[in-house]
Short mmCIF file of C-alpha atoms in Angstrom, two decimals:
data_model
loop_
_atom_site.label_atom_id
_atom_site.label_comp_id
_atom_site.label_asym_id
_atom_site.label_seq_id
_atom_site.Cartn_x
_atom_site.Cartn_y
_atom_site.Cartn_z
CA MET I 1 26.18 -23.63 7.58
CA GLN I 2 24.79 -22.10 10.80
CA VAL I 3 23.91 -18.49 11.47
CA ASN I 4 22.30 -16.65 14.34
CA THR I 5 19.55 -15.20 12.20
CA LEU I 6 18.12 -16.13 8.83
CA ILE I 7 15.86 -13.62 7.15
CA LEU I 8 13.63 -14.84 4.27
CA GLY I 9 13.06 -11.92 1.95
CA ALA I 10 15.26 -9.06 0.80
CA GLY I 11 12.50 -6.45 0.60
CA ALA I 12 12.02 -3.34 2.82
CA ALA I 13 11.27 -5.14 6.02
CA GLY I 14 13.86 -7.82 5.62
CA LEU I 15 16.73 -5.56 4.65
CA HIS I 16 15.98 -3.15 7.57
CA ALA I 17 15.71 -5.96 10.04
CA ALA I 18 19.11 -7.31 8.96
CA ALA I 19 20.74 -4.05 9.90
CA HIS I 20 19.58 -4.40 13.52
CA ALA I 21 19.59 -8.23 14.15
CA GLY I 22 23.23 -8.48 15.27
CA PRO I 23 26.14 -10.65 14.14
CA LYS I 24 25.89 -13.70 11.86
CA THR I 25 22.78 -12.55 10.00
CA LEU I 26 22.01 -13.95 6.57
CA VAL I 27 19.26 -12.55 4.18
CA ILE I 28 18.09 -14.73 1.34
CA ASP I 29 15.81 -13.87 -1.64
CA HIS I 30 14.82 -15.71 -4.79
CA ALA I 31 15.09 -12.46 -6.83
CA LYS I 32 18.12 -11.30 -8.87
CA ALA I 33 18.21 -8.02 -6.96
CA PRO I 34 17.18 -6.82 -3.49
CA GLY I 35 14.35 -4.29 -2.87
CA GLU I 36 12.57 -4.66 -6.17
CA LYS I 37 9.30 -3.23 -4.85
CA ILE I 38 11.20 -0.33 -3.44
CA ARG I 39 12.77 0.33 -6.88
CA ILE I 40 9.40 0.60 -8.65
CA SER I 41 7.57 2.42 -5.95
CA GLY I 42 6.44 6.04 -6.15
CA GLY I 43 7.11 6.25 -9.82
CA GLY I 44 10.74 5.19 -9.18
CA ARG I 45 11.26 7.70 -6.40
CA CYS I 46 10.00 5.65 -3.45
CA ASN I 47 7.27 7.15 -1.18
CA PHE I 48 9.43 5.99 1.78
CA THR I 49 7.29 7.23 4.67
CA ASN I 50 4.56 9.66 5.71
CA LEU I 51 4.90 12.55 8.20
CA GLY I 52 1.49 11.76 9.61
CA THR I 53 1.97 8.15 10.33
CA THR I 54 -0.18 6.82 13.23
CA ALA I 55 -1.74 3.40 13.93
CA ALA I 56 -5.04 4.90 12.65
CA ASN I 57 -3.60 4.73 9.11
CA PHE I 58 -3.53 0.92 9.25
CA ILE I 59 -6.05 -1.79 8.73
CA SER I 60 -5.96 -4.86 10.95
CA GLN I 61 -8.27 -7.20 12.91
CA ASN I 62 -6.41 -5.80 15.90
CA SER I 63 -6.34 -2.01 15.48
CA HIS I 64 -3.86 -1.60 18.40
CA PHE I 65 -1.26 -4.17 17.27
CA ALA I 66 0.83 -1.74 15.10
CA LYS I 67 1.09 0.85 17.89
CA SER I 68 4.10 -0.57 19.73
CA ALA I 69 6.38 -1.02 16.68
CA LEU I 70 5.33 2.35 15.13
CA ALA I 71 6.16 4.07 18.43
CA ARG I 72 9.55 2.44 18.87
CA TYR I 73 10.67 3.27 15.32
CA THR I 74 8.91 6.28 13.93
CA GLN I 75 8.88 8.11 10.68
CA TRP I 76 11.29 10.59 12.22
CA ASP I 77 13.74 7.82 12.89
CA PHE I 78 13.69 6.72 9.30
CA ILE I 79 13.96 10.27 8.05
CA ASP I 80 17.05 10.73 10.25
CA LEU I 81 18.53 7.66 8.61
CA VAL I 82 17.81 9.00 5.15
CA ASP I 83 19.41 12.31 6.08
CA ARG I 84 22.52 10.65 7.54
CA HIS I 85 23.02 8.94 4.20
CA GLY I 86 22.74 12.29 2.35
CA ILE I 87 19.65 11.29 0.39
CA ALA I 88 17.69 14.40 -0.81
CA TRP I 89 13.93 14.17 -0.41
CA HIS I 90 10.82 16.24 -0.72
CA GLU I 91 7.26 16.27 0.61
CA LYS I 92 4.25 15.98 -1.65
CA THR I 93 0.58 16.16 -0.68
CA LEU I 94 -0.73 14.70 2.55
CA GLY I 95 2.66 14.27 4.20
CA GLN I 96 4.12 11.87 1.59
CA LEU I 97 7.91 11.88 1.33
CA PHE I 98 9.77 10.94 -1.84
CA CYS I 99 13.39 10.78 -2.91
CA ASP I 100 14.43 13.72 -5.07
CA ASP I 101 16.50 11.39 -7.35
CA THR I 102 15.70 7.70 -7.33
CA ALA I 103 14.35 4.90 -5.20
CA LYS I 104 17.64 3.13 -5.74
CA ASP I 105 19.08 5.50 -3.20
CA ILE I 106 16.95 3.89 -0.49
CA ILE I 107 18.07 0.39 -1.58
CA ALA I 108 21.75 1.48 -1.56
CA MET I 109 21.21 2.95 1.98
CA LEU I 110 19.68 -0.33 3.27
CA ARG I 111 22.50 -2.33 1.69
CA ALA I 112 25.11 -0.09 3.35
CA GLU I 113 23.44 -0.45 6.69
CA MET I 114 23.41 -4.29 6.21
CA GLU I 115 27.07 -4.32 5.29
CA ALA I 116 27.98 -2.12 8.26
CA ALA I 117 26.24 -4.75 10.46
CA GLN I 118 28.17 -7.43 8.57
CA ALA I 119 25.00 -9.19 7.43
CA GLN I 120 25.18 -11.32 4.35
CA LEU I 121 22.90 -11.33 1.33
CA TRP I 122 22.27 -14.28 -0.96
CA LEU I 123 20.19 -13.73 -4.08
CA ASN I 124 18.77 -16.20 -6.57
CA THR I 125 18.09 -18.42 -3.55
CA SER I 126 14.84 -20.16 -3.01
CA VAL I 127 13.35 -21.94 0.03
CA GLU I 128 12.83 -25.68 -0.42
CA GLU I 129 11.86 -26.62 3.18
CA VAL I 130 11.60 -25.21 6.66
CA ARG I 131 11.66 -27.24 9.90
CA HIS I 132 12.44 -26.82 13.49
CA ASP I 133 14.15 -29.33 15.79
CA GLY I 134 13.11 -27.71 18.98
CA ASP I 135 16.31 -25.66 19.13
CA LEU I 136 17.26 -24.53 15.66
CA PHE I 137 15.48 -23.85 12.41
CA HIS I 138 16.69 -25.96 9.42
CA VAL I 139 16.03 -24.27 6.11
CA ARG I 140 16.85 -26.14 2.94
CA LEU I 141 17.88 -23.67 0.24
CA SER I 142 18.41 -24.00 -3.48
CA ARG I 143 21.14 -21.66 -4.75
CA ASP I 144 22.95 -21.62 -8.05
CA GLY I 145 21.68 -25.12 -8.78
CA LYS I 146 22.90 -26.51 -5.48
CA VAL I 147 20.81 -27.47 -2.48
CA GLY I 148 22.02 -27.03 1.09
CA THR I 149 20.67 -26.45 4.60
CA VAL I 150 21.19 -23.36 6.77
CA LYS I 151 20.61 -23.71 10.46
CA ALA I 152 19.55 -20.63 12.45
CA SER I 153 18.51 -19.74 16.00
CA ALA I 154 16.07 -17.07 14.76
CA LEU I 155 14.02 -17.17 11.51
CA VAL I 156 12.46 -13.99 10.20
CA VAL I 157 9.78 -14.28 7.53
CA ALA I 158 9.75 -11.06 5.40
CA THR I 159 8.51 -12.47 2.15
CA GLY I 160 5.55 -10.12 1.88
CA GLY I 161 2.11 -10.91 0.48
CA LYS I 162 0.68 -11.95 -2.82
CA SER I 163 0.66 -8.55 -4.53
CA ILE I 164 2.40 -7.99 -7.90
CA PRO I 165 3.31 -11.62 -8.65
CA LYS I 166 5.39 -10.60 -11.64
CA MET I 167 7.82 -9.22 -9.04
CA GLY I 168 8.03 -12.62 -7.54
CA ALA I 169 5.42 -12.35 -4.81
CA THR I 170 4.22 -15.68 -3.37
CA GLY I 171 2.18 -16.92 -0.39
CA LEU I 172 5.30 -18.43 1.30
CA ALA I 173 4.83 -16.46 4.51
CA TYR I 174 1.30 -17.92 4.92
CA GLN I 175 2.59 -21.46 4.27
CA ILE I 176 5.22 -21.09 6.91
CA ALA I 177 2.71 -19.65 9.35
CA ASP I 178 0.29 -22.49 8.72
CA GLN I 179 3.09 -25.09 9.16
CA PHE I 180 3.90 -23.73 12.62
CA GLY I 181 0.25 -23.39 13.67
CA LEU I 182 -0.23 -19.69 13.29
CA ALA I 183 -3.55 -18.54 11.90
CA VAL I 184 -3.75 -16.40 8.79
CA THR I 185 -6.60 -14.05 8.20
CA ASP I 186 -8.48 -13.85 4.91
CA THR I 187 -6.35 -12.07 2.26
CA ARG I 188 -7.42 -9.95 -0.72
CA PRO I 189 -5.82 -7.42 -3.07
CA ALA I 190 -5.73 -3.86 -1.60
CA LEU I 191 -4.78 -0.42 -2.91
CA VAL I 192 -5.96 -1.66 -6.26
CA PRO I 193 -8.12 -0.15 -9.13
CA PHE I 194 -11.84 -1.07 -9.51
CA THR I 195 -13.05 -2.76 -12.64
CA PHE I 196 -16.43 -2.75 -14.40
CA SER I 197 -17.44 -5.65 -16.60
CA ASP I 198 -19.20 -3.47 -19.07
CA GLU I 199 -16.14 -1.13 -19.42
CA LYS I 200 -18.56 1.75 -18.97
CA PHE I 201 -15.79 4.27 -18.38
CA LYS I 202 -13.77 3.34 -21.43
CA PRO I 203 -14.77 6.56 -23.19
CA LEU I 204 -13.36 8.55 -20.27
CA ALA I 205 -9.99 6.73 -20.09
CA GLY I 206 -7.25 9.10 -18.95
CA THR I 207 -9.65 11.78 -17.49
CA ALA I 208 -9.01 12.66 -13.86
CA THR I 209 -10.99 14.76 -11.38
CA PRO I 210 -10.92 15.54 -7.64
CA ALA I 211 -13.39 13.24 -5.93
CA ARG I 212 -14.60 11.74 -2.63
CA VAL I 213 -15.00 8.01 -2.75
CA THR I 214 -17.08 6.49 0.06
CA THR I 215 -17.46 2.70 0.72
CA GLN I 216 -20.44 0.97 2.16
CA ASP I 217 -19.10 1.16 5.70
CA GLY I 218 -18.89 4.91 5.51
CA THR I 219 -15.08 5.22 5.00
CA SER I 220 -14.26 8.16 2.68
CA PHE I 221 -11.18 9.38 0.97
CA ASP I 222 -10.80 12.75 -0.85
CA GLU I 223 -8.14 12.61 -3.54
CA ALA I 224 -7.89 12.30 -7.31
CA LEU I 225 -10.00 9.82 -9.22
CA LEU I 226 -8.82 8.54 -12.59
CA PHE I 227 -11.08 6.89 -15.19
CA THR I 228 -9.44 3.95 -16.99
CA HIS I 229 -10.32 1.56 -19.84
CA ARG I 230 -11.24 -1.05 -17.26
CA GLY I 231 -12.85 1.12 -14.56
CA LEU I 232 -11.65 3.53 -11.86
CA SER I 233 -8.21 4.22 -10.37
CA GLY I 234 -6.40 7.15 -8.78
CA PRO I 235 -5.54 7.68 -5.06
CA ALA I 236 -9.08 8.04 -3.86
CA VAL I 237 -10.08 4.77 -5.48
CA LEU I 238 -6.99 2.86 -4.36
CA GLN I 239 -7.62 3.97 -0.80
CA ALA I 240 -11.26 2.97 -0.88
CA SER I 241 -10.48 -0.52 -2.35
CA SER I 242 -8.98 -1.56 0.98
CA TYR I 243 -12.42 -1.01 2.63
CA TRP I 244 -14.52 -2.42 -0.23
CA HIS I 245 -16.01 -5.89 -0.47
CA GLU I 246 -17.17 -7.69 -3.58
CA GLY I 247 -20.84 -6.88 -4.34
CA GLU I 248 -20.90 -3.54 -2.54
CA ASP I 249 -21.56 -0.19 -3.97
CA VAL I 250 -19.31 2.87 -3.69
CA THR I 251 -20.47 6.50 -3.77
CA VAL I 252 -18.54 9.06 -5.74
CA ALA I 253 -18.78 12.80 -5.16
CA ILE I 254 -17.34 14.74 -7.98
CA ALA I 255 -15.19 17.76 -7.02
CA PRO I 256 -16.44 17.65 -3.32
CA ASP I 257 -14.58 20.74 -2.30
CA LEU I 258 -16.25 22.80 -5.13
CA ASP I 259 -19.40 24.64 -4.12
CA LEU I 260 -20.94 24.25 -7.51
CA ALA I 261 -24.50 25.48 -6.97
CA PRO I 262 -23.62 29.18 -6.39
CA LEU I 263 -21.10 29.09 -9.25
CA LEU I 264 -23.80 27.86 -11.67
CA LYS I 265 -26.27 30.48 -10.29
CA ASP I 266 -23.72 33.22 -10.99
CA GLN I 267 -23.27 31.82 -14.55
CA ARG I 268 -27.01 31.86 -15.00
CA ARG I 269 -27.00 35.51 -14.21
CA ASP I 270 -23.94 36.53 -16.21
CA GLN I 271 -23.71 33.99 -18.94
CA GLY I 272 -27.26 32.82 -19.42
CA ARG I 273 -26.90 31.96 -23.08
CA LYS I 274 -24.26 29.35 -22.49
CA ALA I 275 -25.31 25.67 -22.68
CA LEU I 276 -25.50 23.98 -19.30
CA THR I 277 -22.87 21.53 -20.45
CA THR I 278 -20.53 24.41 -21.41
CA ALA I 279 -21.14 26.05 -18.03
CA LEU I 280 -20.32 22.88 -16.22
CA GLY I 281 -17.29 22.31 -18.37
CA VAL I 282 -15.74 25.34 -16.76
CA HIS I 283 -15.67 23.55 -13.44
CA LEU I 284 -15.45 19.83 -14.29
CA PRO I 285 -13.49 17.96 -17.04
CA PRO I 286 -15.42 18.59 -20.32
CA ARG I 287 -15.18 14.88 -21.29
CA LEU I 288 -16.72 13.94 -17.93
CA VAL I 289 -19.56 16.43 -18.53
CA GLU I 290 -20.18 15.05 -21.93
CA TYR I 291 -20.29 11.50 -20.53
CA LEU I 292 -22.66 12.49 -17.74
CA SER I 293 -24.99 14.14 -20.19
CA ALA I 294 -26.04 10.66 -21.31
CA GLU I 295 -27.05 9.78 -17.81
CA ILE I 296 -28.24 13.14 -16.37
CA ASP I 297 -30.47 15.73 -17.95
CA LEU I 298 -28.07 18.52 -18.89
CA THR I 299 -30.09 19.97 -21.80
CA GLY I 300 -30.75 23.62 -22.22
CA ASN I 301 -29.00 26.84 -21.44
CA VAL I 302 -27.77 27.77 -17.97
CA GLY I 303 -30.01 30.84 -17.99
CA ASP I 304 -33.03 28.76 -18.23
CA ILE I 305 -32.50 26.32 -15.30
CA SER I 306 -34.14 26.86 -11.94
CA ASP I 307 -32.62 26.79 -8.50
CA THR I 308 -34.47 23.49 -7.89
CA ARG I 309 -32.77 21.90 -10.94
CA ILE I 310 -29.34 23.28 -10.08
CA ASP I 311 -29.63 21.96 -6.49
CA ALA I 312 -30.82 18.54 -7.79
CA LEU I 313 -27.95 18.41 -10.27
CA CYS I 314 -25.37 19.17 -7.55
CA GLU I 315 -26.86 16.56 -5.26
CA THR I 316 -26.61 13.97 -8.03
CA LEU I 317 -22.91 14.88 -8.61
CA ALA I 318 -22.26 14.51 -4.90
CA ALA I 319 -23.83 11.05 -4.71
CA TRP I 320 -23.05 9.01 -7.81
CA SER I 321 -23.66 5.41 -6.86
CA LEU I 322 -21.56 2.77 -8.63
CA LYS I 323 -21.12 -0.98 -8.22
CA PRO I 324 -17.68 -2.27 -9.28
CA SER I 325 -17.62 -5.83 -10.64
CA GLY I 326 -14.31 -6.40 -9.04
CA THR I 327 -10.74 -5.15 -8.87
CA GLU I 328 -7.65 -5.66 -10.99
CA GLY I 329 -6.49 -8.21 -8.43
CA TYR I 330 -3.02 -9.03 -7.14
CA ARG I 331 -1.62 -8.18 -10.62
CA THR I 332 -1.60 -4.51 -9.90
CA ALA I 333 -2.47 -4.39 -6.16
CA GLU I 334 0.15 -2.43 -4.26
CA VAL I 335 -0.36 -4.49 -1.10
CA THR I 336 -2.18 -7.55 0.23
CA LEU I 337 -4.80 -6.95 2.87
CA GLY I 338 -4.76 -9.42 5.80
CA GLY I 339 -2.02 -11.96 6.57
CA VAL I 340 -0.52 -13.67 9.54
CA ASP I 341 -2.98 -13.16 12.43
CA THR I 342 -1.54 -10.74 14.98
CA ASP I 343 -3.10 -12.63 17.82
CA GLY I 344 -0.27 -15.10 17.43
CA LEU I 345 2.48 -12.52 17.46
CA SER I 346 4.10 -10.24 20.07
CA SER I 347 3.41 -6.61 19.16
CA LYS I 348 6.73 -5.58 20.73
CA THR I 349 8.97 -8.08 18.93
CA MET I 350 6.94 -9.60 16.11
CA GLU I 351 7.83 -13.08 17.50
CA ALA I 352 5.42 -15.92 17.29
CA LYS I 353 4.16 -16.47 20.81
CA ALA I 354 4.01 -20.27 20.37
CA VAL I 355 7.26 -20.70 18.46
CA PRO I 356 10.24 -18.91 20.10
CA GLY I 357 12.65 -17.64 17.48
CA LEU I 358 10.15 -17.30 14.58
CA TYR I 359 9.26 -13.75 13.47
CA PHE I 360 6.86 -12.32 10.90
CA ILE I 361 7.33 -8.77 9.71
CA GLY I 362 6.15 -6.38 6.98
CA GLU I 363 3.38 -7.12 4.54
CA ALA I 364 3.28 -10.76 5.63
CA VAL I 365 1.48 -9.67 8.76
CA ASP I 366 -2.22 -8.58 9.07
CA VAL I 367 -1.31 -4.89 9.13
CA THR I 368 -2.09 -2.97 5.95
CA GLY I 369 -1.34 0.73 5.54
CA TRP I 370 -3.09 3.45 3.53
CA LEU I 371 -1.59 4.71 0.33
CA GLY I 372 1.09 7.31 0.89
CA GLY I 373 4.20 5.76 2.48
CA TYR I 374 2.50 3.99 5.35
CA ASN I 375 3.29 0.48 4.25
CA PHE I 376 6.97 1.31 3.96
CA GLN I 377 6.90 2.78 7.43
CA TRP I 378 5.37 -0.45 8.74
CA ALA I 379 8.23 -2.36 7.04
CA TRP I 380 10.80 -0.14 8.80
CA SER I 381 9.08 -0.29 12.13
CA SER I 382 8.33 -4.03 12.21
CA GLY I 383 11.69 -4.86 10.84
CA TYR I 384 13.35 -2.79 13.57
CA ALA I 385 11.21 -4.42 16.29
CA ALA I 386 12.21 -7.88 15.23
CA GLY I 387 15.89 -7.05 14.54
CA THR I 388 16.48 -5.40 17.89
CA ALA I 389 14.62 -8.13 19.73
CA ILE I 390 16.76 -10.81 18.10
CA ALA I 391 19.98 -8.81 18.84
CA ALA I 392 18.99 -8.59 22.50
CA ARG I 393 18.01 -12.21 22.69
CA LEU I 394 21.04 -13.65 20.99
CA GLY I 395 23.47 -11.11 22.42
#
């Protein structure tokens, strides 16, 4: 069988690319259903983009690489597509957009766009071998117990990274890149909870608080922090994990937007007989205050503490130094940091510079977004860039 375009991977990037790649496009995936990471994202409602998307929200060895694709297919373009399909959505904090109903609406929309473009989808299909004869790509596939070869003028690798292996994630994209001489940057789990080998936060599991988490390079995120049986999670921690390296400390500021010192001084004047722990428990989660009392001197009544002690306490709460032993790894990581080196790709088309007709898109590439819909926007933008380039090239 011969097609114009063969797309490996029926995730967000692959499905979107298929709608733009032109006639005789085939998408294959080893999963039983397309868009599985879309389905589970955002608590089942899919945080499909972010209103504030810019290249500054992405991590890459080349900080400029994402600019072209993001400019050519913006968050507003995807929102327009969602609106045209009648999918209701709402905005949460920090520009994050979610479906009102279900993430399955996004998958159905992408399937409808594919079908309108007359692209085919084969599921339960795995890649056995990829080769290139100088003109066409020959991809040997195993489908329904049968093995056959599909020839294609363009091959798009949209198989993602290593995150969430239970969803079928593999390193196939990196293997294909290596086969064709493209470099792959170091990869590691990102947007992932921190772990502590001593399970020091187990007594606080389930407790959440606003926090600022700062990594050793000075990058900070102000969002919620969640204590877990194994360590730390929550948006602020997930964001920071993308900038953290093994062996480094992180600094946690508890309730950074709360000007705690004057509040405690007011309580000292008006409620002096209250225990300091009780006074703090008005402003911070009581379980956290109880936990901290084992590490910080919180004895006595609030009426008996000096300005100096209040200021010192607030400084401690604003600079709690912690050293994670690691992360929960690819098992729970939302994305993979790193990937196919952008030096070998065209930022306008996502095509390999040294291998005409070979494209890498989405999470497979060394472009990793922040938490909050940015990685989906990269999937839409990079998929569009490759799809439209292929359509123009093959006519």
